[in-house]
Amino acid sequence: MNDLIARDERHIWHPFTQHKTECSPLALDHAKGAVLYGLEGEEILDLISSWWTITHGHSHPKINQAISEQAEKMSHVMFSGFTHEPAVTLASSLTSRLGEDLNRVFFSDNGSTAVEVALKTAYQYWQNLGQETRKSFIAFEGGYHGDTVGAMSVGKGSGFFSLYDDLLCDVHLLPYAATWLGDETCEQREQKALDAFISCIEGGGDKIAALIIEPLIQGAGGMKMCSPAFIQKLTEIAREHDILVIFDEVMVGFGRTGSLFAHEQCGVVPDLICLSKGLTAGTLPMSLTIARDKIFDVFLGQDFSKALAHGHSFTGNPLACAVANCSLALFEEEATLERIGEIRKSHEKFATFLLDHPKVTRPRVTGSILAFDLADAGDGYKSDASLQLRDHYLAKGFNIRPLGNCIYLLPPYCIEDAQLSQAYEGLLAGLDIL
Ligand SMILES: *Cc1c(COP(=O)(O)O)cnc(C)c1O
């Protein structure tokens, strides 16, 4: 065991980690349901679904079965010139749930690449149509879309990437209108953000290829929630000016907000949607960028020049597709959305209680996600309080990782009521150390 950590520390470069100051990683042995088990018998309640990926629970027997059955048949297919049943089934069953003409599914392998594909598609759509001025994008303050160069460009409002400024492409950032329990000034902030959008369009709307937003919740930006009406109005304004609308549902998709997809609650359908994380129930890397028919049609031509020049080695991986199909079936079989409704009710009760807590501000709930900010805490991704709390919670058996001064719960849907009560108690106890 000590040897494992020593070898890790000698050779591994972990993501989003300052190796000089952070504690050694904890070695996990296995995981089941909502619990992670360490090599030395530690039990940790996974309250952030392992980076927002796990939906039905760790090591779900049906998901495991789907992987092994597909592995017996075929684990890899080159996806240009070949196809296979799990991918076709996934594409047809997902598009039948998405509405309007969101019918054309492009496969890649993580959330960032799903965003890259959406950006390239939007950009090339206008090039193919001969409207060559439409080359820039609109994104939001606090928005996050992944770590590759295009995704960093539209996610520069997250503040993580200022070092790379010179590498990034042309993006206009708009204010985002967050809201929370007991918020009385939301409408004013929404109006301000919409006005900013309109004046941005007046300054050159014909130069904008697309708008990209995380509908209902900005995840990495600090679990900032907005009203469905805000998303709806933004989309309508974009439509009036021929700006394509990209919804990044990489985090919010697959039930996190209470519906299978967040946009179902907003009454609008985007032109392109990005899905990953919960897509494979959190077990295998895969992502999708789904486009409307009218977009796909513009890429047709007699030679390759109008085609989309994109593809990855593991595009349309059959193991991942089999898992995604199984996961969709589990949403029905286990009445997952109903369970999410119960988690939401329980969160709402706890959030109402938090309204009066002296160390808490802006408590908020959407679907399975509960969040609040620390009152009077330092800002920034690595504020002292957030690191201190993260280590404290882990020592107490909770995987809770604050985002700057935002503390949140994003549990897998299999979490039991007793585990949820433990989580609330543990969460509160942690605030006492501040
Ligand atoms: C996590 C995330 C991404 C990036 O996904 P990766 O798989 O980490 O590349 C993109 N957009 C949103 C909204 C996310 O939460």
Coordinates of C-alpha atoms and ligand atoms in Angstrom, one line a residue:
M1 CA 0.0 0.0 0.0
N2 CA 2.7 2.6 1.0
D3 CA 4.6 1.3 -2.0
L4 CA 1.6 2.1 -4.2
I5 CA 1.4 5.7 -3.0
A6 CA 5.2 6.1 -3.4
R7 CA 5.1 4.8 -7.0
D8 CA 2.1 7.1 -7.7
E9 CA 4.0 10.0 -6.3
R10 CA 7.0 9.1 -8.4
H11 CA 5.3 8.7 -11.7
I12 CA 1.8 10.1 -11.9
W13 CA 0.8 13.6 -12.9
H14 CA -2.8 14.0 -11.6
P15 CA -5.4 16.3 -13.2
F16 CA -6.1 19.8 -11.7
T17 CA -3.6 19.1 -8.9
Q18 CA -0.8 21.2 -7.4
H19 CA 1.6 18.3 -6.6
K20 CA 3.8 20.4 -4.3
T21 CA 1.1 21.2 -1.7
E22 CA -1.8 18.8 -2.0
C23 CA -2.1 15.7 0.2
S24 CA -1.2 12.3 -1.2
P25 CA -4.1 10.7 -3.2
L26 CA -6.2 8.0 -1.5
A27 CA -5.9 4.6 -3.1
L28 CA -9.3 3.1 -3.9
D29 CA -9.9 -0.7 -4.1
H30 CA -13.5 -0.9 -5.2
A31 CA -16.8 1.0 -5.3
K32 CA -20.4 -0.1 -4.9
G33 CA -23.6 2.0 -5.1
A34 CA -22.8 5.3 -3.5
V35 CA -19.8 4.1 -1.6
L36 CA -16.0 4.1 -2.4
Y37 CA -13.9 1.6 -0.5
G38 CA -10.2 2.4 0.1
L39 CA -7.4 -0.1 0.1
E40 CA -7.1 0.1 3.9
G41 CA -10.8 -0.4 4.5
E42 CA -11.8 3.3 4.3
E43 CA -15.5 3.9 3.4
I44 CA -16.3 7.1 1.6
L45 CA -19.8 8.3 0.6
D46 CA -19.4 9.6 -3.0
L47 CA -21.4 12.8 -2.8
I48 CA -20.2 14.2 -6.0
S49 CA -20.7 11.1 -8.2
S50 CA -17.0 10.8 -9.0
W51 CA -16.7 14.1 -10.9
W52 CA -20.3 14.2 -11.9
T53 CA -20.3 11.0 -13.9
I54 CA -21.9 8.2 -11.9
T55 CA -25.7 8.0 -12.3
H56 CA -27.2 4.7 -11.2
G57 CA -24.3 3.9 -8.8
H58 CA -20.9 2.4 -8.9
S59 CA -20.5 -1.1 -10.2
H60 CA -24.1 -1.6 -11.1
P61 CA -24.6 -5.3 -12.0
K62 CA -26.6 -4.6 -15.2
I63 CA -24.0 -2.1 -16.4
N64 CA -21.3 -4.6 -15.7
Q65 CA -23.2 -7.3 -17.5
A66 CA -23.7 -5.0 -20.5
I67 CA -19.9 -4.4 -20.7
S68 CA -18.9 -8.1 -20.4
E69 CA -21.5 -9.2 -23.0
Q70 CA -20.4 -6.7 -25.5
A71 CA -16.7 -7.4 -24.8
E72 CA -17.4 -11.1 -25.7
K73 CA -18.6 -9.9 -29.1
M74 CA -16.5 -6.9 -30.1
S75 CA -14.7 -4.1 -28.3
H76 CA -13.6 -1.8 -31.0
V77 CA -15.0 -0.8 -34.4
M78 CA -13.3 1.8 -36.7
F79 CA -16.3 4.0 -37.2
S80 CA -15.6 5.4 -40.7
G81 CA -16.8 2.9 -43.2
F82 CA -18.1 0.5 -40.5
T83 CA -21.0 0.7 -38.1
H84 CA -22.5 -1.5 -35.4
E85 CA -25.8 -2.2 -33.6
P86 CA -25.1 -0.6 -30.2
A87 CA -24.2 2.7 -31.8
V88 CA -27.2 2.8 -34.1
T89 CA -29.6 1.8 -31.3
L90 CA -28.1 4.5 -29.0
A91 CA -28.4 7.2 -31.7
S92 CA -32.0 6.3 -32.6
S93 CA -33.2 6.0 -29.0
L94 CA -31.5 9.2 -27.8
T95 CA -32.7 11.3 -30.8
S96 CA -36.3 10.1 -30.2
R97 CA -36.1 11.6 -26.7
L98 CA -34.5 14.9 -27.8
G99 CA -37.3 16.5 -29.8
E100 CA -37.7 18.5 -33.0
D101 CA -35.0 17.6 -35.6
L102 CA -32.0 17.0 -33.3
N103 CA -31.4 13.8 -35.3
R104 CA -27.8 13.5 -36.2
V105 CA -25.4 12.0 -33.7
F106 CA -21.6 12.5 -33.8
F107 CA -19.5 10.4 -31.4
S108 CA -16.4 11.4 -29.6
D109 CA -14.9 10.4 -26.2
N110 CA -15.1 13.1 -23.6
G111 CA -17.0 16.3 -22.8
S112 CA -14.3 18.6 -24.1
T113 CA -14.2 16.9 -27.5
A114 CA -18.0 17.0 -27.7
V115 CA -17.7 20.8 -27.3
E116 CA -14.9 21.0 -29.9
V117 CA -17.1 19.2 -32.3
A118 CA -20.0 21.5 -31.7
L119 CA -17.8 24.6 -32.1
K120 CA -16.2 23.3 -35.3
T121 CA -19.6 22.3 -36.7
A122 CA -21.1 25.7 -36.0
Y123 CA -18.1 27.4 -37.5
Q124 CA -18.1 25.3 -40.6
Y125 CA -21.9 25.5 -41.0
W126 CA -21.6 29.2 -41.8
Q127 CA -18.5 28.7 -44.0
N128 CA -20.3 26.0 -46.0
L129 CA -23.2 28.4 -46.4
G130 CA -20.9 31.1 -47.7
Q131 CA -21.5 33.4 -44.7
E132 CA -17.9 33.7 -43.9
T133 CA -18.1 36.5 -41.4
R134 CA -19.7 34.3 -38.8
K135 CA -16.6 33.2 -37.0
S136 CA -16.9 34.2 -33.3
F137 CA -18.8 32.7 -30.4
I138 CA -20.8 33.9 -27.4
A139 CA -20.3 32.4 -24.0
F140 CA -20.9 33.3 -20.4
E141 CA -19.1 34.5 -17.4
G142 CA -18.6 31.6 -15.1
G143 CA -19.2 29.1 -18.0
Y144 CA -17.0 26.0 -18.3
H145 CA -16.8 23.7 -21.3
G146 CA -13.7 21.6 -20.9
D147 CA -9.9 21.8 -21.2
T148 CA -9.0 21.6 -24.9
V149 CA -8.2 24.8 -26.7
G150 CA -11.7 25.5 -28.3
A151 CA -13.4 24.5 -25.1
M152 CA -11.1 26.7 -23.0
S153 CA -11.9 29.6 -25.4
V154 CA -15.6 29.4 -24.7
G155 CA -14.9 28.6 -21.0
K156 CA -12.6 31.5 -20.4
G157 CA -15.3 33.0 -18.2
S158 CA -14.5 30.2 -15.7
G159 CA -11.3 32.0 -14.8
F160 CA -9.2 28.7 -15.0
F161 CA -7.4 29.5 -18.2
S162 CA -6.2 33.1 -18.2
L163 CA -2.6 31.8 -18.7
Y164 CA -3.5 30.5 -22.2
D165 CA -5.2 33.7 -23.4
D166 CA -3.0 34.0 -26.5
L167 CA -4.1 30.5 -27.7
L168 CA -7.8 31.2 -27.5
C169 CA -10.2 32.0 -30.3
D170 CA -12.6 34.9 -30.5
V171 CA -15.3 34.8 -27.8
H172 CA -17.6 37.4 -26.4
L173 CA -18.5 36.8 -22.8
L174 CA -21.9 37.8 -21.5
P175 CA -23.1 38.2 -17.9
Y176 CA -24.9 35.2 -16.5
A177 CA -28.0 35.6 -14.3
A178 CA -27.7 33.2 -11.4
T179 CA -30.5 32.7 -8.9
W180 CA -31.0 31.0 -5.5
L181 CA -33.6 30.4 -2.8
G182 CA -35.1 33.6 -1.5
D183 CA -33.5 35.6 -4.4
E184 CA -35.6 38.7 -5.1
T185 CA -33.5 40.5 -7.7
C186 CA -33.2 37.7 -10.3
E187 CA -35.4 39.3 -12.9
Q188 CA -33.3 42.5 -12.9
R189 CA -30.1 40.5 -13.4
E190 CA -31.8 38.5 -16.2
Q191 CA -32.9 41.7 -17.9
K192 CA -29.3 43.1 -17.7
A193 CA -27.8 39.9 -19.2
L194 CA -30.4 39.9 -22.0
D195 CA -29.7 43.6 -22.7
A196 CA -26.0 42.8 -22.8
F197 CA -26.7 40.1 -25.4
I198 CA -28.8 42.4 -27.5
S199 CA -26.1 45.2 -27.5
C200 CA -23.5 42.6 -28.4
I201 CA -25.6 41.6 -31.4
E202 CA -26.1 45.2 -32.4
G203 CA -22.3 45.6 -32.3
G204 CA -21.9 42.8 -34.9
G205 CA -24.4 39.9 -34.7
D206 CA -23.6 38.9 -38.2
K207 CA -20.1 37.9 -37.0
I208 CA -21.4 35.4 -34.5
A209 CA -21.5 31.7 -35.4
A210 CA -23.0 30.4 -32.2
L211 CA -23.9 30.8 -28.5
I212 CA -22.9 28.2 -26.0
I213 CA -24.3 27.8 -22.5
E214 CA -24.8 25.1 -19.8
P215 CA -28.6 25.1 -19.4
L216 CA -29.9 25.6 -15.9
I217 CA -26.6 25.0 -14.0
Q218 CA -23.0 26.3 -14.6
G219 CA -21.1 23.4 -13.0
A220 CA -17.4 24.1 -12.6
G221 CA -18.1 27.8 -12.4
G222 CA -19.6 27.1 -8.9
M223 CA -23.0 25.3 -9.4
K224 CA -24.6 28.6 -10.4
M225 CA -28.2 27.9 -11.2
C226 CA -30.5 30.0 -13.5
S227 CA -34.2 30.1 -14.3
P228 CA -35.5 28.1 -17.3
A229 CA -37.0 31.4 -18.5
F230 CA -33.5 32.9 -18.8
I231 CA -32.4 30.0 -21.1
Q232 CA -35.6 30.3 -23.1
K233 CA -35.2 34.0 -23.7
L234 CA -31.5 33.8 -24.6
T235 CA -32.4 31.1 -27.2
E236 CA -35.2 33.1 -28.7
I237 CA -33.0 36.2 -29.1
A238 CA -30.3 34.1 -30.7
R239 CA -32.9 32.6 -33.1
E240 CA -34.1 36.0 -34.2
H241 CA -30.5 36.8 -35.3
D242 CA -29.6 33.5 -36.9
I243 CA -27.1 32.6 -34.2
L244 CA -26.8 28.9 -33.6
V245 CA -27.5 27.7 -30.1
I246 CA -25.3 25.1 -28.5
F247 CA -26.4 23.5 -25.2
D248 CA -23.5 22.0 -23.2
E249 CA -25.4 19.3 -21.3
V250 CA -22.2 17.4 -20.4
M251 CA -22.9 17.8 -16.7
V252 CA -26.6 18.6 -16.5
G253 CA -27.7 15.8 -18.9
F254 CA -29.0 12.4 -17.8
G255 CA -31.2 13.5 -14.9
R256 CA -29.1 15.8 -12.8
T257 CA -31.6 18.6 -13.1
G258 CA -34.6 16.4 -12.6
S259 CA -35.5 15.8 -16.2
L260 CA -33.5 13.5 -18.6
F261 CA -32.2 16.7 -20.3
A262 CA -32.1 20.1 -18.8
H263 CA -33.5 21.8 -21.9
E264 CA -36.8 19.9 -21.5
Q265 CA -37.6 22.3 -18.6
C266 CA -36.7 25.4 -20.7
G267 CA -39.2 24.9 -23.5
V268 CA -36.6 25.2 -26.2
V269 CA -34.5 22.8 -28.3
P270 CA -30.9 23.8 -29.2
D271 CA -29.3 23.4 -32.6
L272 CA -26.5 21.4 -31.2
I273 CA -26.3 19.5 -27.9
C274 CA -23.2 18.1 -26.1
L275 CA -23.6 15.0 -23.9
S276 CA -21.0 13.0 -21.9
K277 CA -20.4 12.2 -18.2
G278 CA -23.7 10.5 -17.3
L279 CA -24.2 9.2 -20.8
T280 CA -22.4 6.0 -19.9
A281 CA -23.6 5.9 -16.3
G282 CA -20.1 7.1 -15.5
T283 CA -18.3 4.0 -16.5
L284 CA -16.6 4.5 -19.9
P285 CA -15.4 7.6 -21.7
M286 CA -17.8 8.6 -24.5
S287 CA -19.5 11.8 -25.6
L288 CA -22.0 12.9 -28.3
T289 CA -22.6 16.0 -30.2
I290 CA -26.1 15.9 -31.7
A291 CA -27.1 18.3 -34.5
R292 CA -30.3 19.3 -36.2
D293 CA -31.0 17.9 -39.7
K294 CA -30.7 21.3 -41.2
I295 CA -27.1 21.6 -39.9
F296 CA -26.1 18.1 -41.2
D297 CA -27.6 18.9 -44.6
V298 CA -25.2 21.8 -45.1
F299 CA -22.2 19.4 -44.8
L300 CA -23.3 17.4 -47.9
G301 CA -21.5 17.8 -51.2
Q302 CA -19.9 16.0 -54.1
D303 CA -16.4 16.0 -52.6
F304 CA -14.9 16.1 -49.1
S305 CA -14.6 19.9 -49.0
K306 CA -17.9 20.4 -47.1
A307 CA -17.6 17.3 -44.9
L308 CA -16.7 17.6 -41.2
A309 CA -13.0 16.9 -40.7
H310 CA -13.1 15.3 -37.3
G311 CA -12.9 11.8 -35.8
H312 CA -11.1 10.0 -33.0
S313 CA -9.6 6.5 -32.6
F314 CA -12.2 5.4 -30.2
T315 CA -15.2 7.1 -31.9
G316 CA -18.4 5.1 -31.4
N317 CA -16.8 2.6 -29.1
P318 CA -19.1 -0.4 -28.9
L319 CA -18.5 -1.1 -25.2
A320 CA -19.4 2.4 -24.3
C321 CA -22.4 2.3 -26.6
A322 CA -23.7 -0.9 -25.0
V323 CA -23.3 0.7 -21.6
A324 CA -25.2 3.9 -22.7
N325 CA -28.0 1.7 -24.0
C326 CA -28.2 -0.2 -20.8
S327 CA -28.1 3.0 -18.8
L328 CA -31.1 4.5 -20.7
A329 CA -33.0 1.3 -20.0
L330 CA -32.2 1.6 -16.3
F331 CA -33.8 5.0 -16.2
E332 CA -37.1 3.3 -17.1
E333 CA -36.6 0.0 -15.1
E334 CA -35.5 1.7 -11.9
A335 CA -37.9 4.7 -12.3
T336 CA -34.8 6.9 -11.9
L337 CA -36.4 10.2 -12.5
E338 CA -38.9 9.6 -9.7
R339 CA -36.0 8.8 -7.4
I340 CA -34.4 12.1 -8.4
G341 CA -37.7 13.8 -7.6
E342 CA -37.4 12.4 -4.0
I343 CA -33.8 13.5 -3.7
R344 CA -34.8 17.0 -4.8
K345 CA -37.6 17.2 -2.2
S346 CA -35.1 16.1 0.5
H347 CA -32.5 18.7 -0.7
E348 CA -35.2 21.4 -0.7
K349 CA -36.0 20.7 2.9
F350 CA -32.4 20.9 3.9
A351 CA -31.9 24.1 1.8
T352 CA -34.8 25.8 3.6
F353 CA -33.1 25.0 6.8
L354 CA -29.8 26.4 5.4
L355 CA -31.4 29.8 4.8
D356 CA -30.9 30.7 8.4
H357 CA -27.4 29.3 8.8
P358 CA -24.9 32.1 9.6
K359 CA -22.1 30.6 7.4
V360 CA -24.2 29.9 4.4
T361 CA -25.4 32.2 1.6
R362 CA -27.4 31.6 -1.6
P363 CA -28.6 28.0 -0.9
R364 CA -30.1 26.5 -4.1
V365 CA -31.4 23.3 -5.5
T366 CA -32.1 22.0 -9.0
G367 CA -33.0 18.3 -9.4
S368 CA -30.4 16.1 -7.6
I369 CA -28.0 19.0 -7.0
L370 CA -27.9 21.1 -3.8
A371 CA -25.4 23.9 -3.5
F372 CA -24.6 27.0 -1.4
D373 CA -21.8 29.5 -1.0
L374 CA -19.8 30.2 2.1
A375 CA -20.7 33.5 3.5
D376 CA -17.5 35.7 3.9
A377 CA -15.1 33.1 2.4
G378 CA -12.2 34.0 0.2
D379 CA -12.9 33.8 -3.5
G380 CA -11.1 31.6 -6.0
Y381 CA -10.9 27.9 -6.9
K382 CA -8.4 27.1 -4.2
S383 CA -9.5 29.3 -1.3
D384 CA -8.1 28.1 1.9
A385 CA -11.5 27.2 3.3
S386 CA -12.3 25.0 0.3
L387 CA -9.1 22.9 0.6
Q388 CA -9.5 22.7 4.4
L389 CA -13.0 21.5 4.0
R390 CA -12.2 19.0 1.3
D391 CA -9.6 17.3 3.5
H392 CA -11.9 17.5 6.5
Y393 CA -14.8 15.8 4.7
L394 CA -12.6 13.1 3.3
A395 CA -11.3 12.3 6.7
K396 CA -14.9 12.0 7.9
G397 CA -15.8 9.6 5.1
F398 CA -17.4 12.0 2.6
N399 CA -16.3 12.8 -0.9
I400 CA -17.3 16.5 -1.0
R401 CA -15.0 18.8 -2.9
P402 CA -15.9 22.5 -2.7
L403 CA -15.5 24.6 -5.9
G404 CA -13.9 27.7 -4.5
N405 CA -16.4 29.0 -1.9
C406 CA -19.3 26.8 -3.3
I407 CA -20.1 23.7 -1.4
Y408 CA -22.4 21.2 -3.2
L409 CA -23.9 17.7 -3.2
L410 CA -24.3 15.9 -6.5
P411 CA -25.0 12.3 -5.4
P412 CA -25.5 9.3 -7.5
Y413 CA -29.3 8.5 -7.9
C414 CA -29.0 5.2 -6.0
I415 CA -28.1 7.1 -2.8
E416 CA -30.4 5.9 0.0
D417 CA -32.3 8.2 2.4
A418 CA -30.2 7.2 5.4
Q419 CA -27.0 8.0 3.4
L420 CA -28.5 11.4 2.4
S421 CA -29.2 12.2 6.0
Q422 CA -25.6 11.3 6.9
A423 CA -24.5 13.6 4.2
Y424 CA -26.5 16.6 5.5
E425 CA -25.2 16.0 9.0
G426 CA -21.7 15.6 7.9
L427 CA -21.9 18.7 5.7
L428 CA -23.1 20.8 8.6
A429 CA -20.5 19.5 11.0
G430 CA -17.8 20.5 8.5
L431 CA -19.0 24.1 8.6
D432 CA -18.2 24.2 12.3
I433 CA -14.5 23.9 11.7
L434 CA -14.4 27.2 9.8
Ligands
LIG1 C1 -17.0 18.3 -17.4 C2 -17.5 19.2 -18.4 C3 -16.9 19.3 -19.6 C4 -15.7 18.6 -20.0 O1 -15.8 17.2 -20.0 P1 -14.5 16.3 -19.9 O2 -15.0 14.9 -20.1 O3 -13.9 16.5 -18.6 O4 -13.6 16.7 -21.0 C5 -17.6 20.1 -20.6 N1 -18.7 20.8 -20.2 C6 -19.2 20.7 -19.0 C7 -20.4 21.5 -18.7 C8 -18.7 19.9 -18.0 O5 -19.2 19.9 -16.8

